[in-house]
PDB file of C-alpha atoms and ligand atoms in Angstrom:
ATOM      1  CA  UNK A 110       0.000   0.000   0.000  1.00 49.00           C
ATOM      2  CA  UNK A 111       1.243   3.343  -1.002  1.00 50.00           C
ATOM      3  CA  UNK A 112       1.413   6.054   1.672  1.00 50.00           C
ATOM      4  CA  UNK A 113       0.455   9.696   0.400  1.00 51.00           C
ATOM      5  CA  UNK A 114       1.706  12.294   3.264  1.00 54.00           C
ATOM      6  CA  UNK A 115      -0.095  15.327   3.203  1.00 53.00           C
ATOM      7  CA  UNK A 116       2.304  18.176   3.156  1.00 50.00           C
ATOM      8  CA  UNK A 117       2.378  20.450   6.025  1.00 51.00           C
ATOM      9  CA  UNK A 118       1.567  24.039   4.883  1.00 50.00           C
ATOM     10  CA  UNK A 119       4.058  26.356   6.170  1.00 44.00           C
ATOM     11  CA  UNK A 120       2.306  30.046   7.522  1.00 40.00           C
ATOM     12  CA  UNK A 121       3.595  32.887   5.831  1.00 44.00           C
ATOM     13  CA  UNK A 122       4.711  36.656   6.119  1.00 42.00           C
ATOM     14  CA  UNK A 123       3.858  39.466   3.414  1.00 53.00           C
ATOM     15  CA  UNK A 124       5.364  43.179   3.963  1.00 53.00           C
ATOM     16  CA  UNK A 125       4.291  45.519   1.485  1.00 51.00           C
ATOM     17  CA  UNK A 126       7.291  48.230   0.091  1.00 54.00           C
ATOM     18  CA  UNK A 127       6.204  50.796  -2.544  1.00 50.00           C
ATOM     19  CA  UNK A 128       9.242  50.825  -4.760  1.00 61.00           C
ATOM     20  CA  UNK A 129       8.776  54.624  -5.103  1.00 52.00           C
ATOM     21  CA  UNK A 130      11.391  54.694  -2.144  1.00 59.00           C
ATOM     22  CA  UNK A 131      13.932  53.673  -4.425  1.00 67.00           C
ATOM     23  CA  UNK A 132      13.225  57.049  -6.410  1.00 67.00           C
ATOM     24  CA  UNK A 133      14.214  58.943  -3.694  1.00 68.00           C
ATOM     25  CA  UNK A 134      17.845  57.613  -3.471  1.00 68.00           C
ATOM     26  CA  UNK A 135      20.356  60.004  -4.796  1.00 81.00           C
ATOM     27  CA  UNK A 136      22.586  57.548  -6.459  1.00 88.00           C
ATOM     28  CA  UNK A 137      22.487  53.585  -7.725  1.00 88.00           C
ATOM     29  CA  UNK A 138      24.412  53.321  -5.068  1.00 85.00           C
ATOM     30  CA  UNK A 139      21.966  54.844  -2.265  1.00 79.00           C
ATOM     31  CA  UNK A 140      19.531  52.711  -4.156  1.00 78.00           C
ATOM     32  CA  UNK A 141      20.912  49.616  -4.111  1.00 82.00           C
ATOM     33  CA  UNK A 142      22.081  50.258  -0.572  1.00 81.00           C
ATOM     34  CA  UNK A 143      18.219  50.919   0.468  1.00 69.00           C
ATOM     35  CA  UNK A 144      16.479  47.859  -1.348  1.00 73.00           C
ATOM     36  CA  UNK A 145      19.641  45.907   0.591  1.00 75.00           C
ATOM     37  CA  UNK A 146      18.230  47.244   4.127  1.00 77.00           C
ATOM     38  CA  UNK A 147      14.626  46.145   2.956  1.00 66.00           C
ATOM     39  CA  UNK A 148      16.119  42.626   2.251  1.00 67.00           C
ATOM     40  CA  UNK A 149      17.648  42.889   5.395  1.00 67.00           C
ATOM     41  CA  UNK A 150      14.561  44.024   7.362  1.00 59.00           C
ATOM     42  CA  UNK A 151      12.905  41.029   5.443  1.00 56.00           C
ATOM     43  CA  UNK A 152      15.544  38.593   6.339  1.00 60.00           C
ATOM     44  CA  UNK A 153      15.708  39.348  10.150  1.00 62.00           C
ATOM     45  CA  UNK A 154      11.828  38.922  10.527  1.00 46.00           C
ATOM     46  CA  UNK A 155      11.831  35.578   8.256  1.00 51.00           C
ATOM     47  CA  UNK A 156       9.301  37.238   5.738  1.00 49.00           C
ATOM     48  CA  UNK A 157       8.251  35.703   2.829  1.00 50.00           C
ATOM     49  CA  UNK A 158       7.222  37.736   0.187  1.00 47.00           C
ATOM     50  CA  UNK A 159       8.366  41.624   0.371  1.00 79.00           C
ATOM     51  CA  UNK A 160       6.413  44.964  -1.062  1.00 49.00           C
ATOM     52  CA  UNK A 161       6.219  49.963   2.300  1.00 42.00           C
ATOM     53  CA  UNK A 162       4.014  52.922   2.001  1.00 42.00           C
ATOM     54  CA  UNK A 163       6.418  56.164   1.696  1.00 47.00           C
ATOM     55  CA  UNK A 164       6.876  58.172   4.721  1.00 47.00           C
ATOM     56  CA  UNK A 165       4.401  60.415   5.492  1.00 55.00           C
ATOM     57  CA  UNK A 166       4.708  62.422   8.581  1.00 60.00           C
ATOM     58  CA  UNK A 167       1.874  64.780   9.708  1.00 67.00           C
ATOM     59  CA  UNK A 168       3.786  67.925   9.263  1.00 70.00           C
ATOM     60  CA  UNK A 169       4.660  67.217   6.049  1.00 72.00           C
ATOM     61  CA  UNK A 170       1.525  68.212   4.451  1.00 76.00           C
ATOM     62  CA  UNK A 171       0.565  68.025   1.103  1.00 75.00           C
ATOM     63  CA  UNK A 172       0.097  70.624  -0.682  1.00 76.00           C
ATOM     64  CA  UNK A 173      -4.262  70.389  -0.944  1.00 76.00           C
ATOM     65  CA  UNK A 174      -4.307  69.654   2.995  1.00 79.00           C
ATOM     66  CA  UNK A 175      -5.713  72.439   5.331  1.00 80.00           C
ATOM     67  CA  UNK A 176      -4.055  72.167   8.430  1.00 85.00           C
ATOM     68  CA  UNK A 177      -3.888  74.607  11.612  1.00 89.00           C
ATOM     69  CA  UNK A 178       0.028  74.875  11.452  1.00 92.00           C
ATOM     70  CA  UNK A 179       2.371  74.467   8.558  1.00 94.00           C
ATOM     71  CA  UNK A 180       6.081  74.348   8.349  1.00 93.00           C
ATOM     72  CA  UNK A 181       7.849  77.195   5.996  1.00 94.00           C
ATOM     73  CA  UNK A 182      10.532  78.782   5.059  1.00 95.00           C
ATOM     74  CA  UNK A 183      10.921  83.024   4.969  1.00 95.00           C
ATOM     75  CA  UNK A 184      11.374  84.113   1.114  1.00 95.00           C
ATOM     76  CA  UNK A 185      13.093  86.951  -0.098  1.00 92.00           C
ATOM     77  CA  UNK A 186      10.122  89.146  -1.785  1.00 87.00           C
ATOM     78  CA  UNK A 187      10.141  92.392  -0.101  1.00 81.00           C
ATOM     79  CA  UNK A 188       6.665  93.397   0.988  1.00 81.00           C
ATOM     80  CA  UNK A 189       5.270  97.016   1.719  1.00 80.00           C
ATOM     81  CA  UNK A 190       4.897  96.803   5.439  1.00 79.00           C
ATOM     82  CA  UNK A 191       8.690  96.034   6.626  1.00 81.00           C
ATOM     83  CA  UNK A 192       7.610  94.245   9.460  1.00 89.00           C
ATOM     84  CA  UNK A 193       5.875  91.667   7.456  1.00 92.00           C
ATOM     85  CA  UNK A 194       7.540  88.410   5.666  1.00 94.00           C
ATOM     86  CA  UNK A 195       6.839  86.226   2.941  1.00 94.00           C
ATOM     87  CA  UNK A 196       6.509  82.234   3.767  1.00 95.00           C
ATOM     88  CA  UNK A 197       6.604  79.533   1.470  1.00 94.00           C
ATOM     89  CA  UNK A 198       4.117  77.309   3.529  1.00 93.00           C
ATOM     90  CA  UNK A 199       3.901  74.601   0.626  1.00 90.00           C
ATOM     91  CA  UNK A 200       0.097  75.838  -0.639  1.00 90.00           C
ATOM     92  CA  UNK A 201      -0.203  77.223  -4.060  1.00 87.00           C
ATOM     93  CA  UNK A 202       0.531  80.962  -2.638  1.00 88.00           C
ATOM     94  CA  UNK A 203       2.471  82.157  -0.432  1.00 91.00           C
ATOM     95  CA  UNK A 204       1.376  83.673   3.294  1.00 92.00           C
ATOM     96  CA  UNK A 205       2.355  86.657   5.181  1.00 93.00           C
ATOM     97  CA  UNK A 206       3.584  86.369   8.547  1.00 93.00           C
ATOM     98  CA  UNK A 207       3.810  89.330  11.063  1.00 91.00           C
ATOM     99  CA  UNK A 208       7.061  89.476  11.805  1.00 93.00           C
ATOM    100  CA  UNK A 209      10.166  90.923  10.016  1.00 93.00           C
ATOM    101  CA  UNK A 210      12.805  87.844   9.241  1.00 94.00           C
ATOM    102  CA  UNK A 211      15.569  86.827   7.338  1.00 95.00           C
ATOM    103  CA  UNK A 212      15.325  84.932   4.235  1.00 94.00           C
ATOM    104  CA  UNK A 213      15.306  81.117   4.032  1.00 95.00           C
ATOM    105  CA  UNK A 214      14.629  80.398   7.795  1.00 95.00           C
ATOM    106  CA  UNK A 215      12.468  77.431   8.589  1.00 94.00           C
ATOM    107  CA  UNK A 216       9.506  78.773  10.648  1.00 95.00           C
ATOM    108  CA  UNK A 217       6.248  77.197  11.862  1.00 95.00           C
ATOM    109  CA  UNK A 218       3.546  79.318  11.115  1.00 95.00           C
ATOM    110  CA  UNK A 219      -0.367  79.207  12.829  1.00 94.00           C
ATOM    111  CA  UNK A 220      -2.332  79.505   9.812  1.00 90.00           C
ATOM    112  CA  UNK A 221      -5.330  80.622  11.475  1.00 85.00           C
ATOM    113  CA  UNK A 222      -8.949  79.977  10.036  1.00 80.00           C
ATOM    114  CA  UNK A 223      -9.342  82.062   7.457  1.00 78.00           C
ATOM    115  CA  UNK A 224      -8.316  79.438   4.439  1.00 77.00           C
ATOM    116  CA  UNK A 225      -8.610  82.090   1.777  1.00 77.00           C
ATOM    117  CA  UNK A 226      -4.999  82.581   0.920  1.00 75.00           C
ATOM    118  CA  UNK A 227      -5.880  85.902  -1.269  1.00 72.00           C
ATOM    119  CA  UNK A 228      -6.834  87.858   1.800  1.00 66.00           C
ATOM    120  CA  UNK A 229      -3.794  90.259   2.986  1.00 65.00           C
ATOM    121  CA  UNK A 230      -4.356  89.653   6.649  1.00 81.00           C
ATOM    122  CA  UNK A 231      -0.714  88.179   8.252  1.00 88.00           C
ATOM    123  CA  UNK A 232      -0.722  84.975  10.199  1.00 93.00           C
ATOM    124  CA  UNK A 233       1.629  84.483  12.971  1.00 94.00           C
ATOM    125  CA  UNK A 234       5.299  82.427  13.385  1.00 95.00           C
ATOM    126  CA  UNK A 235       4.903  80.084  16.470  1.00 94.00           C
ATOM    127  CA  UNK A 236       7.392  77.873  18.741  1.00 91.00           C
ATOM    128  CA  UNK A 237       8.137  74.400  16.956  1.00 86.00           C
ATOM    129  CA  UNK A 238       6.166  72.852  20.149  1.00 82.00           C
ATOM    130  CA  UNK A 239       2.966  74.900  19.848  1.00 88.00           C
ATOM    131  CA  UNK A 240       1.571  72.245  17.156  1.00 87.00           C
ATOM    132  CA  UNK A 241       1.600  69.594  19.867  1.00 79.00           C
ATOM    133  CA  UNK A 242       0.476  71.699  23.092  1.00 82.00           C
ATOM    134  CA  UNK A 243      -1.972  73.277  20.928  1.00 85.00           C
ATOM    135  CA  UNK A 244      -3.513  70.681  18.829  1.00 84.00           C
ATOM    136  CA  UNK A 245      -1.957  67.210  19.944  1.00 80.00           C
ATOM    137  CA  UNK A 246       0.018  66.886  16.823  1.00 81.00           C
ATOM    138  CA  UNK A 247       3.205  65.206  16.204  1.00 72.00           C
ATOM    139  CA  UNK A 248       5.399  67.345  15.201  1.00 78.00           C
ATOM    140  CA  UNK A 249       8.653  65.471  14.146  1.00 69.00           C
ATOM    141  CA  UNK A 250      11.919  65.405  16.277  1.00 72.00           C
ATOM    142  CA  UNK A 251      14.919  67.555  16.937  1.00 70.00           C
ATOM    143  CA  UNK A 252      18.406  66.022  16.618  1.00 71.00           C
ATOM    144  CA  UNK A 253      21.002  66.750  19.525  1.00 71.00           C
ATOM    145  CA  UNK A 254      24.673  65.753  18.814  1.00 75.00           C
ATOM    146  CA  UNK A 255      26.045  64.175  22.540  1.00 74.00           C
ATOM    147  CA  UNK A 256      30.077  63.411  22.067  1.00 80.00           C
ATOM    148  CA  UNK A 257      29.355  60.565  24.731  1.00 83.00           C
ATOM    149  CA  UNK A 258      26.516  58.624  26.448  1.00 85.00           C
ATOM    150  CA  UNK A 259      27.306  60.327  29.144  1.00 88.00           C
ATOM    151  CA  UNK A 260      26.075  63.487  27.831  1.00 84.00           C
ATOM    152  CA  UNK A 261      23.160  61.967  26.336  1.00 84.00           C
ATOM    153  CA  UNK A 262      21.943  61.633  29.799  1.00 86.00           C
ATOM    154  CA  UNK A 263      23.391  65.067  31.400  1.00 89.00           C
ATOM    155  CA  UNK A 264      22.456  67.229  28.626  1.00 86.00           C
ATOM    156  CA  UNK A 265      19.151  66.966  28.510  1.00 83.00           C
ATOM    157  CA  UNK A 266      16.999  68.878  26.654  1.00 78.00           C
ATOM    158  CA  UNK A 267      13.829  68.110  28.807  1.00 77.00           C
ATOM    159  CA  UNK A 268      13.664  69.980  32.645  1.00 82.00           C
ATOM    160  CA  UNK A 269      14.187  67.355  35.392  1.00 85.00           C
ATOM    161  CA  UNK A 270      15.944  65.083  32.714  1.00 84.00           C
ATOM    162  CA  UNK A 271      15.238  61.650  31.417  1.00 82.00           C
ATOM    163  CA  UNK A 272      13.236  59.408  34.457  1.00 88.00           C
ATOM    164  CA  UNK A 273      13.310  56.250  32.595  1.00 87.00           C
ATOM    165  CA  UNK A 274      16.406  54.559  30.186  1.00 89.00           C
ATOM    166  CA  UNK A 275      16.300  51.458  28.619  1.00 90.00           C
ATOM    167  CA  UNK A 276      19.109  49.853  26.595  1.00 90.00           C
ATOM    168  CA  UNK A 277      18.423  48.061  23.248  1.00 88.00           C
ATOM    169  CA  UNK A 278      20.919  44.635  22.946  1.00 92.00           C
ATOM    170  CA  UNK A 279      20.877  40.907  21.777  1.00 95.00           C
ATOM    171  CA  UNK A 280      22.560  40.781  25.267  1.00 95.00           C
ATOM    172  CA  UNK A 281      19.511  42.062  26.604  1.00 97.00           C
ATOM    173  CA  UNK A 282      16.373  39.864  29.070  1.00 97.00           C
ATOM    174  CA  UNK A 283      13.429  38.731  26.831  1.00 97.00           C
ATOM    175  CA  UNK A 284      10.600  39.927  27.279  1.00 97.00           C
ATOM    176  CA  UNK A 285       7.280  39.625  25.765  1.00 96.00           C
ATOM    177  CA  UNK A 286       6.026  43.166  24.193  1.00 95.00           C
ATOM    178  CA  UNK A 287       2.581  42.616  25.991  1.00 95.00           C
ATOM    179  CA  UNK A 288       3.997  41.572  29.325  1.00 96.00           C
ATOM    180  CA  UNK A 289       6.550  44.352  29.505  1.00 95.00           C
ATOM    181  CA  UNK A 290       4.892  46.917  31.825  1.00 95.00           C
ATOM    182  CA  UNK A 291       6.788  50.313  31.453  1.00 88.00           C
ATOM    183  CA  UNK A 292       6.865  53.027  34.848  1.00 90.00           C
ATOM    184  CA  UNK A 293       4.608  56.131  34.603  1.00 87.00           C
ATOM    185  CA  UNK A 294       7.508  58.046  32.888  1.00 82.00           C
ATOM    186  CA  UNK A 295       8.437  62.136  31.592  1.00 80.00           C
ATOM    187  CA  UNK A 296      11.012  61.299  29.793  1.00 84.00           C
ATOM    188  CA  UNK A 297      11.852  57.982  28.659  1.00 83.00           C
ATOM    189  CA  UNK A 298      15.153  57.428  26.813  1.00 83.00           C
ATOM    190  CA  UNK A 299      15.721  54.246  24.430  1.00 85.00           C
ATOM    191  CA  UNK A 300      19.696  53.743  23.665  1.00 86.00           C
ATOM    192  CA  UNK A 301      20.809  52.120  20.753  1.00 79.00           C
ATOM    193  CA  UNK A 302      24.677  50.890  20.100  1.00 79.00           C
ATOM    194  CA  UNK A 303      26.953  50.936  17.138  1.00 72.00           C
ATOM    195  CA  UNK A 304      29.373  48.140  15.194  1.00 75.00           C
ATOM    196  CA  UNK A 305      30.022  46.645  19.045  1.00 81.00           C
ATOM    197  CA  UNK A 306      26.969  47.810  21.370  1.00 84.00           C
ATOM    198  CA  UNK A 307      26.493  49.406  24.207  1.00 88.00           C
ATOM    199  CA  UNK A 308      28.865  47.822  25.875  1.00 91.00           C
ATOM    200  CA  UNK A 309      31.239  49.301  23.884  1.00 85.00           C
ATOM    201  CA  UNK A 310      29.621  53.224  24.486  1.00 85.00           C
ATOM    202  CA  UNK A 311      29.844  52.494  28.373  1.00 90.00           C
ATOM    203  CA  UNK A 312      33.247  51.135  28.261  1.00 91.00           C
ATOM    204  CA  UNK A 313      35.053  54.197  26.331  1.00 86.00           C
ATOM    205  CA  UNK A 314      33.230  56.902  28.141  1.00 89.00           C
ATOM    206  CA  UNK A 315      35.485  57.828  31.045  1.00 93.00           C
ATOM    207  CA  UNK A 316      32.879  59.258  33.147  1.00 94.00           C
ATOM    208  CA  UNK A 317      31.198  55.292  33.448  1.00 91.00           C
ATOM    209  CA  UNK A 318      34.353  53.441  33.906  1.00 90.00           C
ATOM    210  CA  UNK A 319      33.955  50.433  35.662  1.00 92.00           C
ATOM    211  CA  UNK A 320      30.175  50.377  34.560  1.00 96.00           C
ATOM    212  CA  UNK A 321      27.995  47.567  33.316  1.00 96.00           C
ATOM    213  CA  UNK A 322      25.388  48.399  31.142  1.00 94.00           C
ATOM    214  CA  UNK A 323      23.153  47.091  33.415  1.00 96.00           C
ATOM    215  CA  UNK A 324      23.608  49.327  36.110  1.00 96.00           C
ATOM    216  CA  UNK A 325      23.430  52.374  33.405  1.00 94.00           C
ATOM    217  CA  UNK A 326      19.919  51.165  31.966  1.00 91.00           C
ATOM    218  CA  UNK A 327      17.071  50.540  33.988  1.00 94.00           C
ATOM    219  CA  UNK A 328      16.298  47.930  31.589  1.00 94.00           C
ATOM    220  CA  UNK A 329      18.758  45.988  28.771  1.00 96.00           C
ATOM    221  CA  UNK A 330      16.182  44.249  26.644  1.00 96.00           C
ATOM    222  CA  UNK A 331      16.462  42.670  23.220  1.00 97.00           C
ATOM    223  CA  UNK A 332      13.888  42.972  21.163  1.00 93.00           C
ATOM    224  CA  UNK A 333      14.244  40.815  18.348  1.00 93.00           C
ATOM    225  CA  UNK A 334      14.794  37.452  20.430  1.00 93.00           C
ATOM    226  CA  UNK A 335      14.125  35.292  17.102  1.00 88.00           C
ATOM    227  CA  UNK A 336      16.607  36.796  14.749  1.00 89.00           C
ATOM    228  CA  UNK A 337      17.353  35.373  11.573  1.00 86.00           C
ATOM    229  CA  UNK A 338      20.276  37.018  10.528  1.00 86.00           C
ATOM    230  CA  UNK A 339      23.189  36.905  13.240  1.00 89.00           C
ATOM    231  CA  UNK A 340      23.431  40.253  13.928  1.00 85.00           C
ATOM    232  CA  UNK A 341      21.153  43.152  13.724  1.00 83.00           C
ATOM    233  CA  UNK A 342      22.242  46.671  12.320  1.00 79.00           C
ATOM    234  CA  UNK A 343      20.885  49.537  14.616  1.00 74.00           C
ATOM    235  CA  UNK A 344      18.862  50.940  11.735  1.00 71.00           C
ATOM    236  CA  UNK A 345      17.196  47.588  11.694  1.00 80.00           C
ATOM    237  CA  UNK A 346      17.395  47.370  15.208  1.00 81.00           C
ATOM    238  CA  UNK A 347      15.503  51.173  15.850  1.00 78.00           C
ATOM    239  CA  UNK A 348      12.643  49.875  13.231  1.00 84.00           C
ATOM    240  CA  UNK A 349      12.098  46.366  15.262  1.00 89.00           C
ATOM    241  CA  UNK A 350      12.400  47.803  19.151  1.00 85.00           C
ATOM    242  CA  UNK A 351      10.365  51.013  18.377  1.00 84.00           C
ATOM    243  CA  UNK A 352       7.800  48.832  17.085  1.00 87.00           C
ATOM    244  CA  UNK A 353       7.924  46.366  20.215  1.00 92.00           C
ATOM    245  CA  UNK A 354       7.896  49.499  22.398  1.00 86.00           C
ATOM    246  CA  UNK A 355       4.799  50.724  20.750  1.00 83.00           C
ATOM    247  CA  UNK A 356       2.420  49.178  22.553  1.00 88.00           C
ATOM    248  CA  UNK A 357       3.696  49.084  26.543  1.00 88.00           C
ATOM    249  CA  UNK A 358       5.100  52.911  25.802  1.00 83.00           C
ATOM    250  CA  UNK A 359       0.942  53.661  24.869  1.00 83.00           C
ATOM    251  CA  UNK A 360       0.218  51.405  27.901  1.00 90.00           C
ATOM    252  CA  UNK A 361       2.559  53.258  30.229  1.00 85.00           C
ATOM    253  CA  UNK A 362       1.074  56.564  28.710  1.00 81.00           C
ATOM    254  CA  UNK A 363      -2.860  56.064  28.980  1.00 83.00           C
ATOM    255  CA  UNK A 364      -1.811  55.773  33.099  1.00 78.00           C
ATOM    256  CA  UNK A 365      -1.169  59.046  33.117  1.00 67.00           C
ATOM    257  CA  UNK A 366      -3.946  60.629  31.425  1.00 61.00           C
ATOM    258  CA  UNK A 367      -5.991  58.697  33.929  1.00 57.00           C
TER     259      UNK A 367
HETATM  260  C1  SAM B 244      25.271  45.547  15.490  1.00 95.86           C
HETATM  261  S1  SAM B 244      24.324  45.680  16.950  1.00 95.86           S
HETATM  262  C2  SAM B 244      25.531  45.695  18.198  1.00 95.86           C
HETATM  263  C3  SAM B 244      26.173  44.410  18.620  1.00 95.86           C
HETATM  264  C4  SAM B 244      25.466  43.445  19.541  1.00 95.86           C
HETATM  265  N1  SAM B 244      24.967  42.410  18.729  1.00 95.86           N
HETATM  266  C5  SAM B 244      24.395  43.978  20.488  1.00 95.86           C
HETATM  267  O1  SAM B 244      23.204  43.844  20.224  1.00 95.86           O
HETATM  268  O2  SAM B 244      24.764  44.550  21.540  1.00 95.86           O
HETATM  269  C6  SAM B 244      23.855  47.387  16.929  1.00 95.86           C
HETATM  270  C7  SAM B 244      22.728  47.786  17.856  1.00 95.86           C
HETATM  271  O3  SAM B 244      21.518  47.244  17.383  1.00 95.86           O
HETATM  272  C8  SAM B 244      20.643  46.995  18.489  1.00 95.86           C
HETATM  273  N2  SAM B 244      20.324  45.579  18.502  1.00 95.86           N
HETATM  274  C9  SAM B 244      20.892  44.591  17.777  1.00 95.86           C
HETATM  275  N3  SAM B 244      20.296  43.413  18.033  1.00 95.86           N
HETATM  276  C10 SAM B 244      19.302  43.654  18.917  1.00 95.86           C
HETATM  277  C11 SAM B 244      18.306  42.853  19.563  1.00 95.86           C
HETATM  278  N4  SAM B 244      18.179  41.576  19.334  1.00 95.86           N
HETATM  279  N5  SAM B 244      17.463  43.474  20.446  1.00 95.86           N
HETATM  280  C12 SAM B 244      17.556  44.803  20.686  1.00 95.86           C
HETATM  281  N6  SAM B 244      18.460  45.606  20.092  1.00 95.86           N
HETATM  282  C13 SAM B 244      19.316  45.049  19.227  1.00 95.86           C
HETATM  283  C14 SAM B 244      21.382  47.419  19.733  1.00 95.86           C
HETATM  284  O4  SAM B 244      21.034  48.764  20.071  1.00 95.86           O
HETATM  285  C15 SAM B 244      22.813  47.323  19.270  1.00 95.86           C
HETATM  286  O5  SAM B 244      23.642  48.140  20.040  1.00 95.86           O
END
């Protein structure tokens, strides 16, 4: 008697990657580079068949979308009233903000309600943060060069500093995303190593000497504990633990606002 095994269907994983990305790299080079960090991405998280919608951040708004605050940058036009600029707000026309500035500054401007972009009343140049005390919106990030990890911690930006670090290794505990339970944090910090790790950061900064990364971080977690790949580049590695933060970091938050 002949015996027929069934074969065992294997599950699979679909990611979809609009190849307009590749567009956007300045060289074959960049190009080839960026559809080899896809493959990468692909490869790490054993996915079977790969396609990425582009970025699109909600302050960079297209150029139809009506939006309480838009980025732009001061133009050159002189206008009658001197204490008046021109801003390229990315809308067909330009606006007119009430305040005298330089040319080609990058300024976030309130646009108001009045959508009728004929009308020669100026709208006003805000703080960068006003978008997201005003109106909740996410705003995009500012980038702070620290010459150590050191002063990543001591410098900053945020009053009463960072009250909560973690540090990103394959080193690290494993922990499931829906069983990690974040602290009520301000501030919470996420470190991510180079070539070597974090390890390495803590080791040649002389103001940790004698330091394990343990005692640095409040938590050393790895967030990719099923790796295909052997080792995971930190651009890879800031996609994966970002996205395994996601949920506890919205956990952690929704304490506070209750
Ligand atoms: C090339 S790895 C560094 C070497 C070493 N494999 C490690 O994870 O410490 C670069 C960075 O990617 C991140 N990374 C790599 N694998 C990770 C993992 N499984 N979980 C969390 N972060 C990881 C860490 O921030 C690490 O410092």
């Amino acid at each position: 008697m002949r015996v027929i095994k069934k074969r065992k269907e294997i599950p699979t994983v679909s990611i979809a990657v609009s190849g307009s990305i590749i567009n956007n790299a300045q060289s074959l080079e960049l190009a080839t580079r960026l559809a080899g960090q896809i493959a990468r991405a692909a490869t790490i998280f054993r996915i079977d068949e790969g396609m990425l919608p582009p970025l699109d951040a909600p302050h960079h708004l297209r150029k139809h979308e009506w939006a309480p605050f838009r980025e732009g940058v001061t133009l050159n036009e002189k206008l009658p009233d001197s204490g008046e600029t021109l801003v390229d707000v990315g809308l067909s026309r330009s606006v007119v903000v009430n305040q005298a500035l330089e040319p080609g500054i990058r300024v976030t401007v309130a646009m108001g309600t009045n959508r009728n972009l004929d009308g020669d009343s100026p709208r006003q140049v805000v703080s960068l943060s006003k978008p997201r005390e005003e109106a909740g919106m996410y705003w995009g990030y500012r980038v702070r060069y620290a010459s150590n990890i050191s002063s990543v911690f001591e410098d900053c930006p945020y009053r009463g500093g960072y009250d909560h670090l973690i540090g990103t290794s394959e080193h690290g505990l494993i922990i499931n995303s829906s069983e990690l339970s974040l602290p009520t944090f301000r501030h919470l910090l996420i470190g991510f190593g180079g070539l070597a790790g974090l390890e390495e950061n803590i080791e040649e900064d002389s103001n940790l000497k004698g330091k394990d990364v343990r005692e640095v971080f409040d938590s050393y977690l790895n967030t990719c504990p099923h790796q295909g790949s052997r080792t995971i580049r930190t651009e890879e590695a800031i996609l994966i633990s970002l996205q395994y933060f996601q949920e506890p970091i919205s956990r952690a938050m929704q304490r506070v606002q209750h």
